[in-house]
PDB file of C-alpha atoms in Angstrom:
ATOM      1  CA  UNK A  17       0.350  -0.075   0.021  1.00 43.00           C
ATOM      2  CA  UNK A  18       1.203   3.287  -0.379  1.00 40.00           C
ATOM      3  CA  UNK A  19       2.206   5.404   2.574  1.00 43.00           C
ATOM      4  CA  UNK A  20       0.255   8.965   3.773  1.00 40.00           C
ATOM      5  CA  UNK A  21       1.759  11.546   4.796  1.00 38.00           C
ATOM      6  CA  UNK A  22       0.899  14.692   6.533  1.00 36.00           C
ATOM      7  CA  UNK A  23       2.588  17.761   7.881  1.00 36.00           C
ATOM      8  CA  UNK A  24       1.270  19.413  10.602  1.00 36.00           C
ATOM      9  CA  UNK A  25       0.613  23.141  10.695  1.00 35.00           C
ATOM     10  CA  UNK A  26       1.286  23.709  13.970  1.00 38.00           C
ATOM     11  CA  UNK A  27       4.662  22.705  13.234  1.00 40.00           C
ATOM     12  CA  UNK A  28       7.182  22.635  10.633  1.00 39.00           C
ATOM     13  CA  UNK A  29       9.907  20.388  11.983  1.00 49.00           C
ATOM     14  CA  UNK A  30       7.364  17.750  12.464  1.00 52.00           C
ATOM     15  CA  UNK A  31       5.914  15.282   9.971  1.00 69.00           C
ATOM     16  CA  UNK A  32       4.913  11.638   9.827  1.00 79.00           C
ATOM     17  CA  UNK A  33       4.416   8.584   7.197  1.00 90.00           C
ATOM     18  CA  UNK A  34       2.733   6.006   7.656  1.00 92.00           C
ATOM     19  CA  UNK A  35       2.382   2.400   6.040  1.00 94.00           C
ATOM     20  CA  UNK A  36      -0.499   0.603   6.521  1.00 95.00           C
ATOM     21  CA  UNK A  37       0.095  -3.569   6.503  1.00 93.00           C
ATOM     22  CA  UNK A  38      -2.021  -6.850   7.717  1.00 93.00           C
ATOM     23  CA  UNK A  39      -0.372  -8.356  10.540  1.00 93.00           C
ATOM     24  CA  UNK A  40       1.715 -11.557   8.767  1.00 94.00           C
ATOM     25  CA  UNK A  41       4.811 -12.136   9.039  1.00 94.00           C
ATOM     26  CA  UNK A  42       4.933 -11.355   5.341  1.00 95.00           C
ATOM     27  CA  UNK A  43       5.068  -8.709   5.716  1.00 95.00           C
ATOM     28  CA  UNK A  44       7.864  -7.897   8.565  1.00 96.00           C
ATOM     29  CA  UNK A  45      10.528  -6.899   6.238  1.00 96.00           C
ATOM     30  CA  UNK A  46       8.439  -4.751   4.312  1.00 96.00           C
ATOM     31  CA  UNK A  47       7.950  -2.492   7.071  1.00 96.00           C
ATOM     32  CA  UNK A  48      11.639  -3.280   8.567  1.00 96.00           C
ATOM     33  CA  UNK A  49      12.510  -1.579   5.228  1.00 97.00           C
ATOM     34  CA  UNK A  50      10.321   0.926   4.812  1.00 96.00           C
ATOM     35  CA  UNK A  51      11.121   2.838   8.554  1.00 97.00           C
ATOM     36  CA  UNK A  52      15.211   2.376   6.744  1.00 96.00           C
ATOM     37  CA  UNK A  53      14.261   4.507   3.985  1.00 95.00           C
ATOM     38  CA  UNK A  54      11.750   6.924   5.619  1.00 94.00           C
ATOM     39  CA  UNK A  55      15.531   7.642   8.349  1.00 95.00           C
ATOM     40  CA  UNK A  56      17.579   7.636   5.135  1.00 94.00           C
ATOM     41  CA  UNK A  57      15.198  10.472   4.121  1.00 92.00           C
ATOM     42  CA  UNK A  58      14.749  12.010   6.937  1.00 90.00           C
ATOM     43  CA  UNK A  59      18.544  12.593   8.370  1.00 91.00           C
ATOM     44  CA  UNK A  60      19.201   9.450  10.662  1.00 93.00           C
ATOM     45  CA  UNK A  61      23.061   8.260   9.507  1.00 92.00           C
ATOM     46  CA  UNK A  62      23.205   5.163   6.932  1.00 93.00           C
ATOM     47  CA  UNK A  63      25.701   3.658   9.565  1.00 95.00           C
ATOM     48  CA  UNK A  64      23.115   3.925  12.281  1.00 95.00           C
ATOM     49  CA  UNK A  65      20.021   2.626   9.814  1.00 97.00           C
ATOM     50  CA  UNK A  66      20.906  -1.283  10.705  1.00 97.00           C
ATOM     51  CA  UNK A  67      20.390  -0.632  14.188  1.00 96.00           C
ATOM     52  CA  UNK A  68      16.761   0.989  13.324  1.00 97.00           C
ATOM     53  CA  UNK A  69      16.067  -1.679  11.387  1.00 97.00           C
ATOM     54  CA  UNK A  70      16.785  -4.307  14.169  1.00 95.00           C
ATOM     55  CA  UNK A  71      14.528  -1.952  16.522  1.00 96.00           C
ATOM     56  CA  UNK A  72      11.777  -1.869  13.933  1.00 97.00           C
ATOM     57  CA  UNK A  73      11.502  -5.369  12.520  1.00 96.00           C
ATOM     58  CA  UNK A  74      10.986  -5.906  16.953  1.00 93.00           C
ATOM     59  CA  UNK A  75       8.517  -3.739  17.170  1.00 95.00           C
ATOM     60  CA  UNK A  76       6.430  -5.142  14.217  1.00 96.00           C
ATOM     61  CA  UNK A  77       7.643  -8.310  14.777  1.00 94.00           C
ATOM     62  CA  UNK A  78       6.122  -8.765  18.200  1.00 92.00           C
ATOM     63  CA  UNK A  79       2.501  -6.673  16.665  1.00 94.00           C
ATOM     64  CA  UNK A  80       2.796  -9.497  14.089  1.00 94.00           C
ATOM     65  CA  UNK A  81       3.178 -13.145  17.083  1.00 90.00           C
ATOM     66  CA  UNK A  82       0.638 -11.178  19.885  1.00 88.00           C
ATOM     67  CA  UNK A  83      -1.568  -9.137  17.757  1.00 88.00           C
ATOM     68  CA  UNK A  84      -4.538 -10.881  15.365  1.00 89.00           C
ATOM     69  CA  UNK A  85      -3.589 -12.895  12.679  1.00 87.00           C
ATOM     70  CA  UNK A  86      -3.625 -11.167   9.293  1.00 89.00           C
ATOM     71  CA  UNK A  87      -5.786  -7.762  11.600  1.00 91.00           C
ATOM     72  CA  UNK A  88      -4.411  -4.333  10.551  1.00 94.00           C
ATOM     73  CA  UNK A  89      -1.180  -2.613  11.270  1.00 94.00           C
ATOM     74  CA  UNK A  90       0.094   0.786  10.901  1.00 95.00           C
ATOM     75  CA  UNK A  91       3.292   1.663  10.891  1.00 97.00           C
ATOM     76  CA  UNK A  92       4.707   5.523  11.153  1.00 96.00           C
ATOM     77  CA  UNK A  93       7.797   7.482  11.330  1.00 96.00           C
ATOM     78  CA  UNK A  94       7.600  10.928  12.072  1.00 94.00           C
ATOM     79  CA  UNK A  95      10.573  13.926  13.560  1.00 91.00           C
ATOM     80  CA  UNK A  96      11.114  15.983  16.152  1.00 88.00           C
ATOM     81  CA  UNK A  97      13.519  17.767  18.609  1.00 85.00           C
ATOM     82  CA  UNK A  98      15.981  15.784  16.598  1.00 89.00           C
ATOM     83  CA  UNK A  99      14.234  12.425  17.162  1.00 92.00           C
ATOM     84  CA  UNK A 100      12.885   9.759  15.079  1.00 95.00           C
ATOM     85  CA  UNK A 101       9.816   8.022  16.249  1.00 96.00           C
ATOM     86  CA  UNK A 102       8.496   4.206  15.310  1.00 97.00           C
ATOM     87  CA  UNK A 103       5.084   3.906  15.983  1.00 96.00           C
ATOM     88  CA  UNK A 104       3.204   0.702  15.244  1.00 96.00           C
ATOM     89  CA  UNK A 105      -0.841   0.023  15.768  1.00 95.00           C
ATOM     90  CA  UNK A 106      -2.027  -3.166  16.288  1.00 93.00           C
ATOM     91  CA  UNK A 107      -5.485  -4.719  17.512  1.00 92.00           C
ATOM     92  CA  UNK A 108      -3.702  -6.737  20.733  1.00 88.00           C
ATOM     93  CA  UNK A 109      -4.787  -5.625  24.128  1.00 85.00           C
ATOM     94  CA  UNK A 110      -2.156  -6.898  25.521  1.00 83.00           C
ATOM     95  CA  UNK A 111       0.596  -4.313  26.604  1.00 80.00           C
ATOM     96  CA  UNK A 112       4.944  -4.960  25.254  1.00 79.00           C
ATOM     97  CA  UNK A 113       6.690  -6.942  28.157  1.00 72.00           C
ATOM     98  CA  UNK A 114      10.328  -6.630  29.198  1.00 68.00           C
ATOM     99  CA  UNK A 115      11.175 -10.434  29.804  1.00 68.00           C
ATOM    100  CA  UNK A 116      14.045 -11.690  31.246  1.00 71.00           C
ATOM    101  CA  UNK A 117      14.585 -15.366  28.472  1.00 64.00           C
ATOM    102  CA  UNK A 118      16.853 -17.800  29.207  1.00 66.00           C
ATOM    103  CA  UNK A 119      20.208 -18.170  27.244  1.00 65.00           C
ATOM    104  CA  UNK A 120      18.239 -21.124  25.526  1.00 67.00           C
ATOM    105  CA  UNK A 121      15.089 -19.212  24.592  1.00 62.00           C
ATOM    106  CA  UNK A 122      14.831 -18.043  21.228  1.00 65.00           C
ATOM    107  CA  UNK A 123      12.912 -14.780  21.739  1.00 62.00           C
ATOM    108  CA  UNK A 124      11.738 -12.560  24.335  1.00 62.00           C
ATOM    109  CA  UNK A 125      14.704 -10.134  23.971  1.00 66.00           C
ATOM    110  CA  UNK A 126      13.217  -7.270  21.584  1.00 71.00           C
ATOM    111  CA  UNK A 127      11.315  -5.409  24.226  1.00 79.00           C
ATOM    112  CA  UNK A 128      14.416  -5.474  26.271  1.00 82.00           C
ATOM    113  CA  UNK A 129      16.998  -4.263  22.959  1.00 86.00           C
ATOM    114  CA  UNK A 130      14.455  -1.710  21.798  1.00 87.00           C
ATOM    115  CA  UNK A 131      14.966  -0.109  26.077  1.00 87.00           C
ATOM    116  CA  UNK A 132      18.560  -0.989  25.626  1.00 89.00           C
ATOM    117  CA  UNK A 133      18.765   1.175  21.772  1.00 92.00           C
ATOM    118  CA  UNK A 134      16.120   3.492  21.620  1.00 94.00           C
ATOM    119  CA  UNK A 135      16.292   7.111  23.379  1.00 93.00           C
ATOM    120  CA  UNK A 136      12.830   6.420  24.774  1.00 94.00           C
ATOM    121  CA  UNK A 137      10.279   3.747  24.472  1.00 94.00           C
ATOM    122  CA  UNK A 138       6.351   3.366  24.892  1.00 93.00           C
ATOM    123  CA  UNK A 139       3.002   2.214  24.471  1.00 92.00           C
ATOM    124  CA  UNK A 140      -0.364   3.572  24.771  1.00 94.00           C
ATOM    125  CA  UNK A 141      -4.046   1.950  24.232  1.00 93.00           C
ATOM    126  CA  UNK A 142      -6.161   3.277  21.621  1.00 91.00           C
ATOM    127  CA  UNK A 143      -9.857   4.994  22.174  1.00 91.00           C
ATOM    128  CA  UNK A 144     -10.472   3.273  18.888  1.00 87.00           C
ATOM    129  CA  UNK A 145      -9.427  -0.030  20.155  1.00 88.00           C
ATOM    130  CA  UNK A 146      -5.488  -1.749  20.031  1.00 92.00           C
ATOM    131  CA  UNK A 147      -2.359  -0.262  20.992  1.00 94.00           C
ATOM    132  CA  UNK A 148       0.546   2.151  20.012  1.00 95.00           C
ATOM    133  CA  UNK A 149       4.101   0.328  20.721  1.00 95.00           C
ATOM    134  CA  UNK A 150       6.414   3.874  20.095  1.00 96.00           C
ATOM    135  CA  UNK A 151      10.230   4.381  20.317  1.00 96.00           C
ATOM    136  CA  UNK A 152      12.089   7.655  19.544  1.00 95.00           C
ATOM    137  CA  UNK A 153      15.894   6.645  18.202  1.00 94.00           C
ATOM    138  CA  UNK A 154      18.208   9.871  17.366  1.00 91.00           C
ATOM    139  CA  UNK A 155      18.432  12.168  13.904  1.00 87.00           C
TER     140      UNK A 155
END
């Protein structure tokens, strides 16, 4: 699907792009690569893109794994005050959790990575249902 672009009237330094997908594993790479393209366009240094792609991939993967199968998924990238924000909306209701996986577990480290390498992160319940999980990354 084509991304939507909206520019806030209140601040010329703030812009947002959105990508609408279905919550399917086959969409994770497309979302990750789209976030990387938006980040490059907004001034994130090329050598920091692999880390940003990892964090975006973890967020989208969690939405696919923990939200309703094939449900709507929206990925947004916005910039403000020297930060790039990545947001993922899904229809899941459970909050993200920082886990303490064992050394042999294959998963469970996504939110740990997000907490370690983003400027900040959080989540919000949406009035329309579902949740938004987001993180900030320095430009």
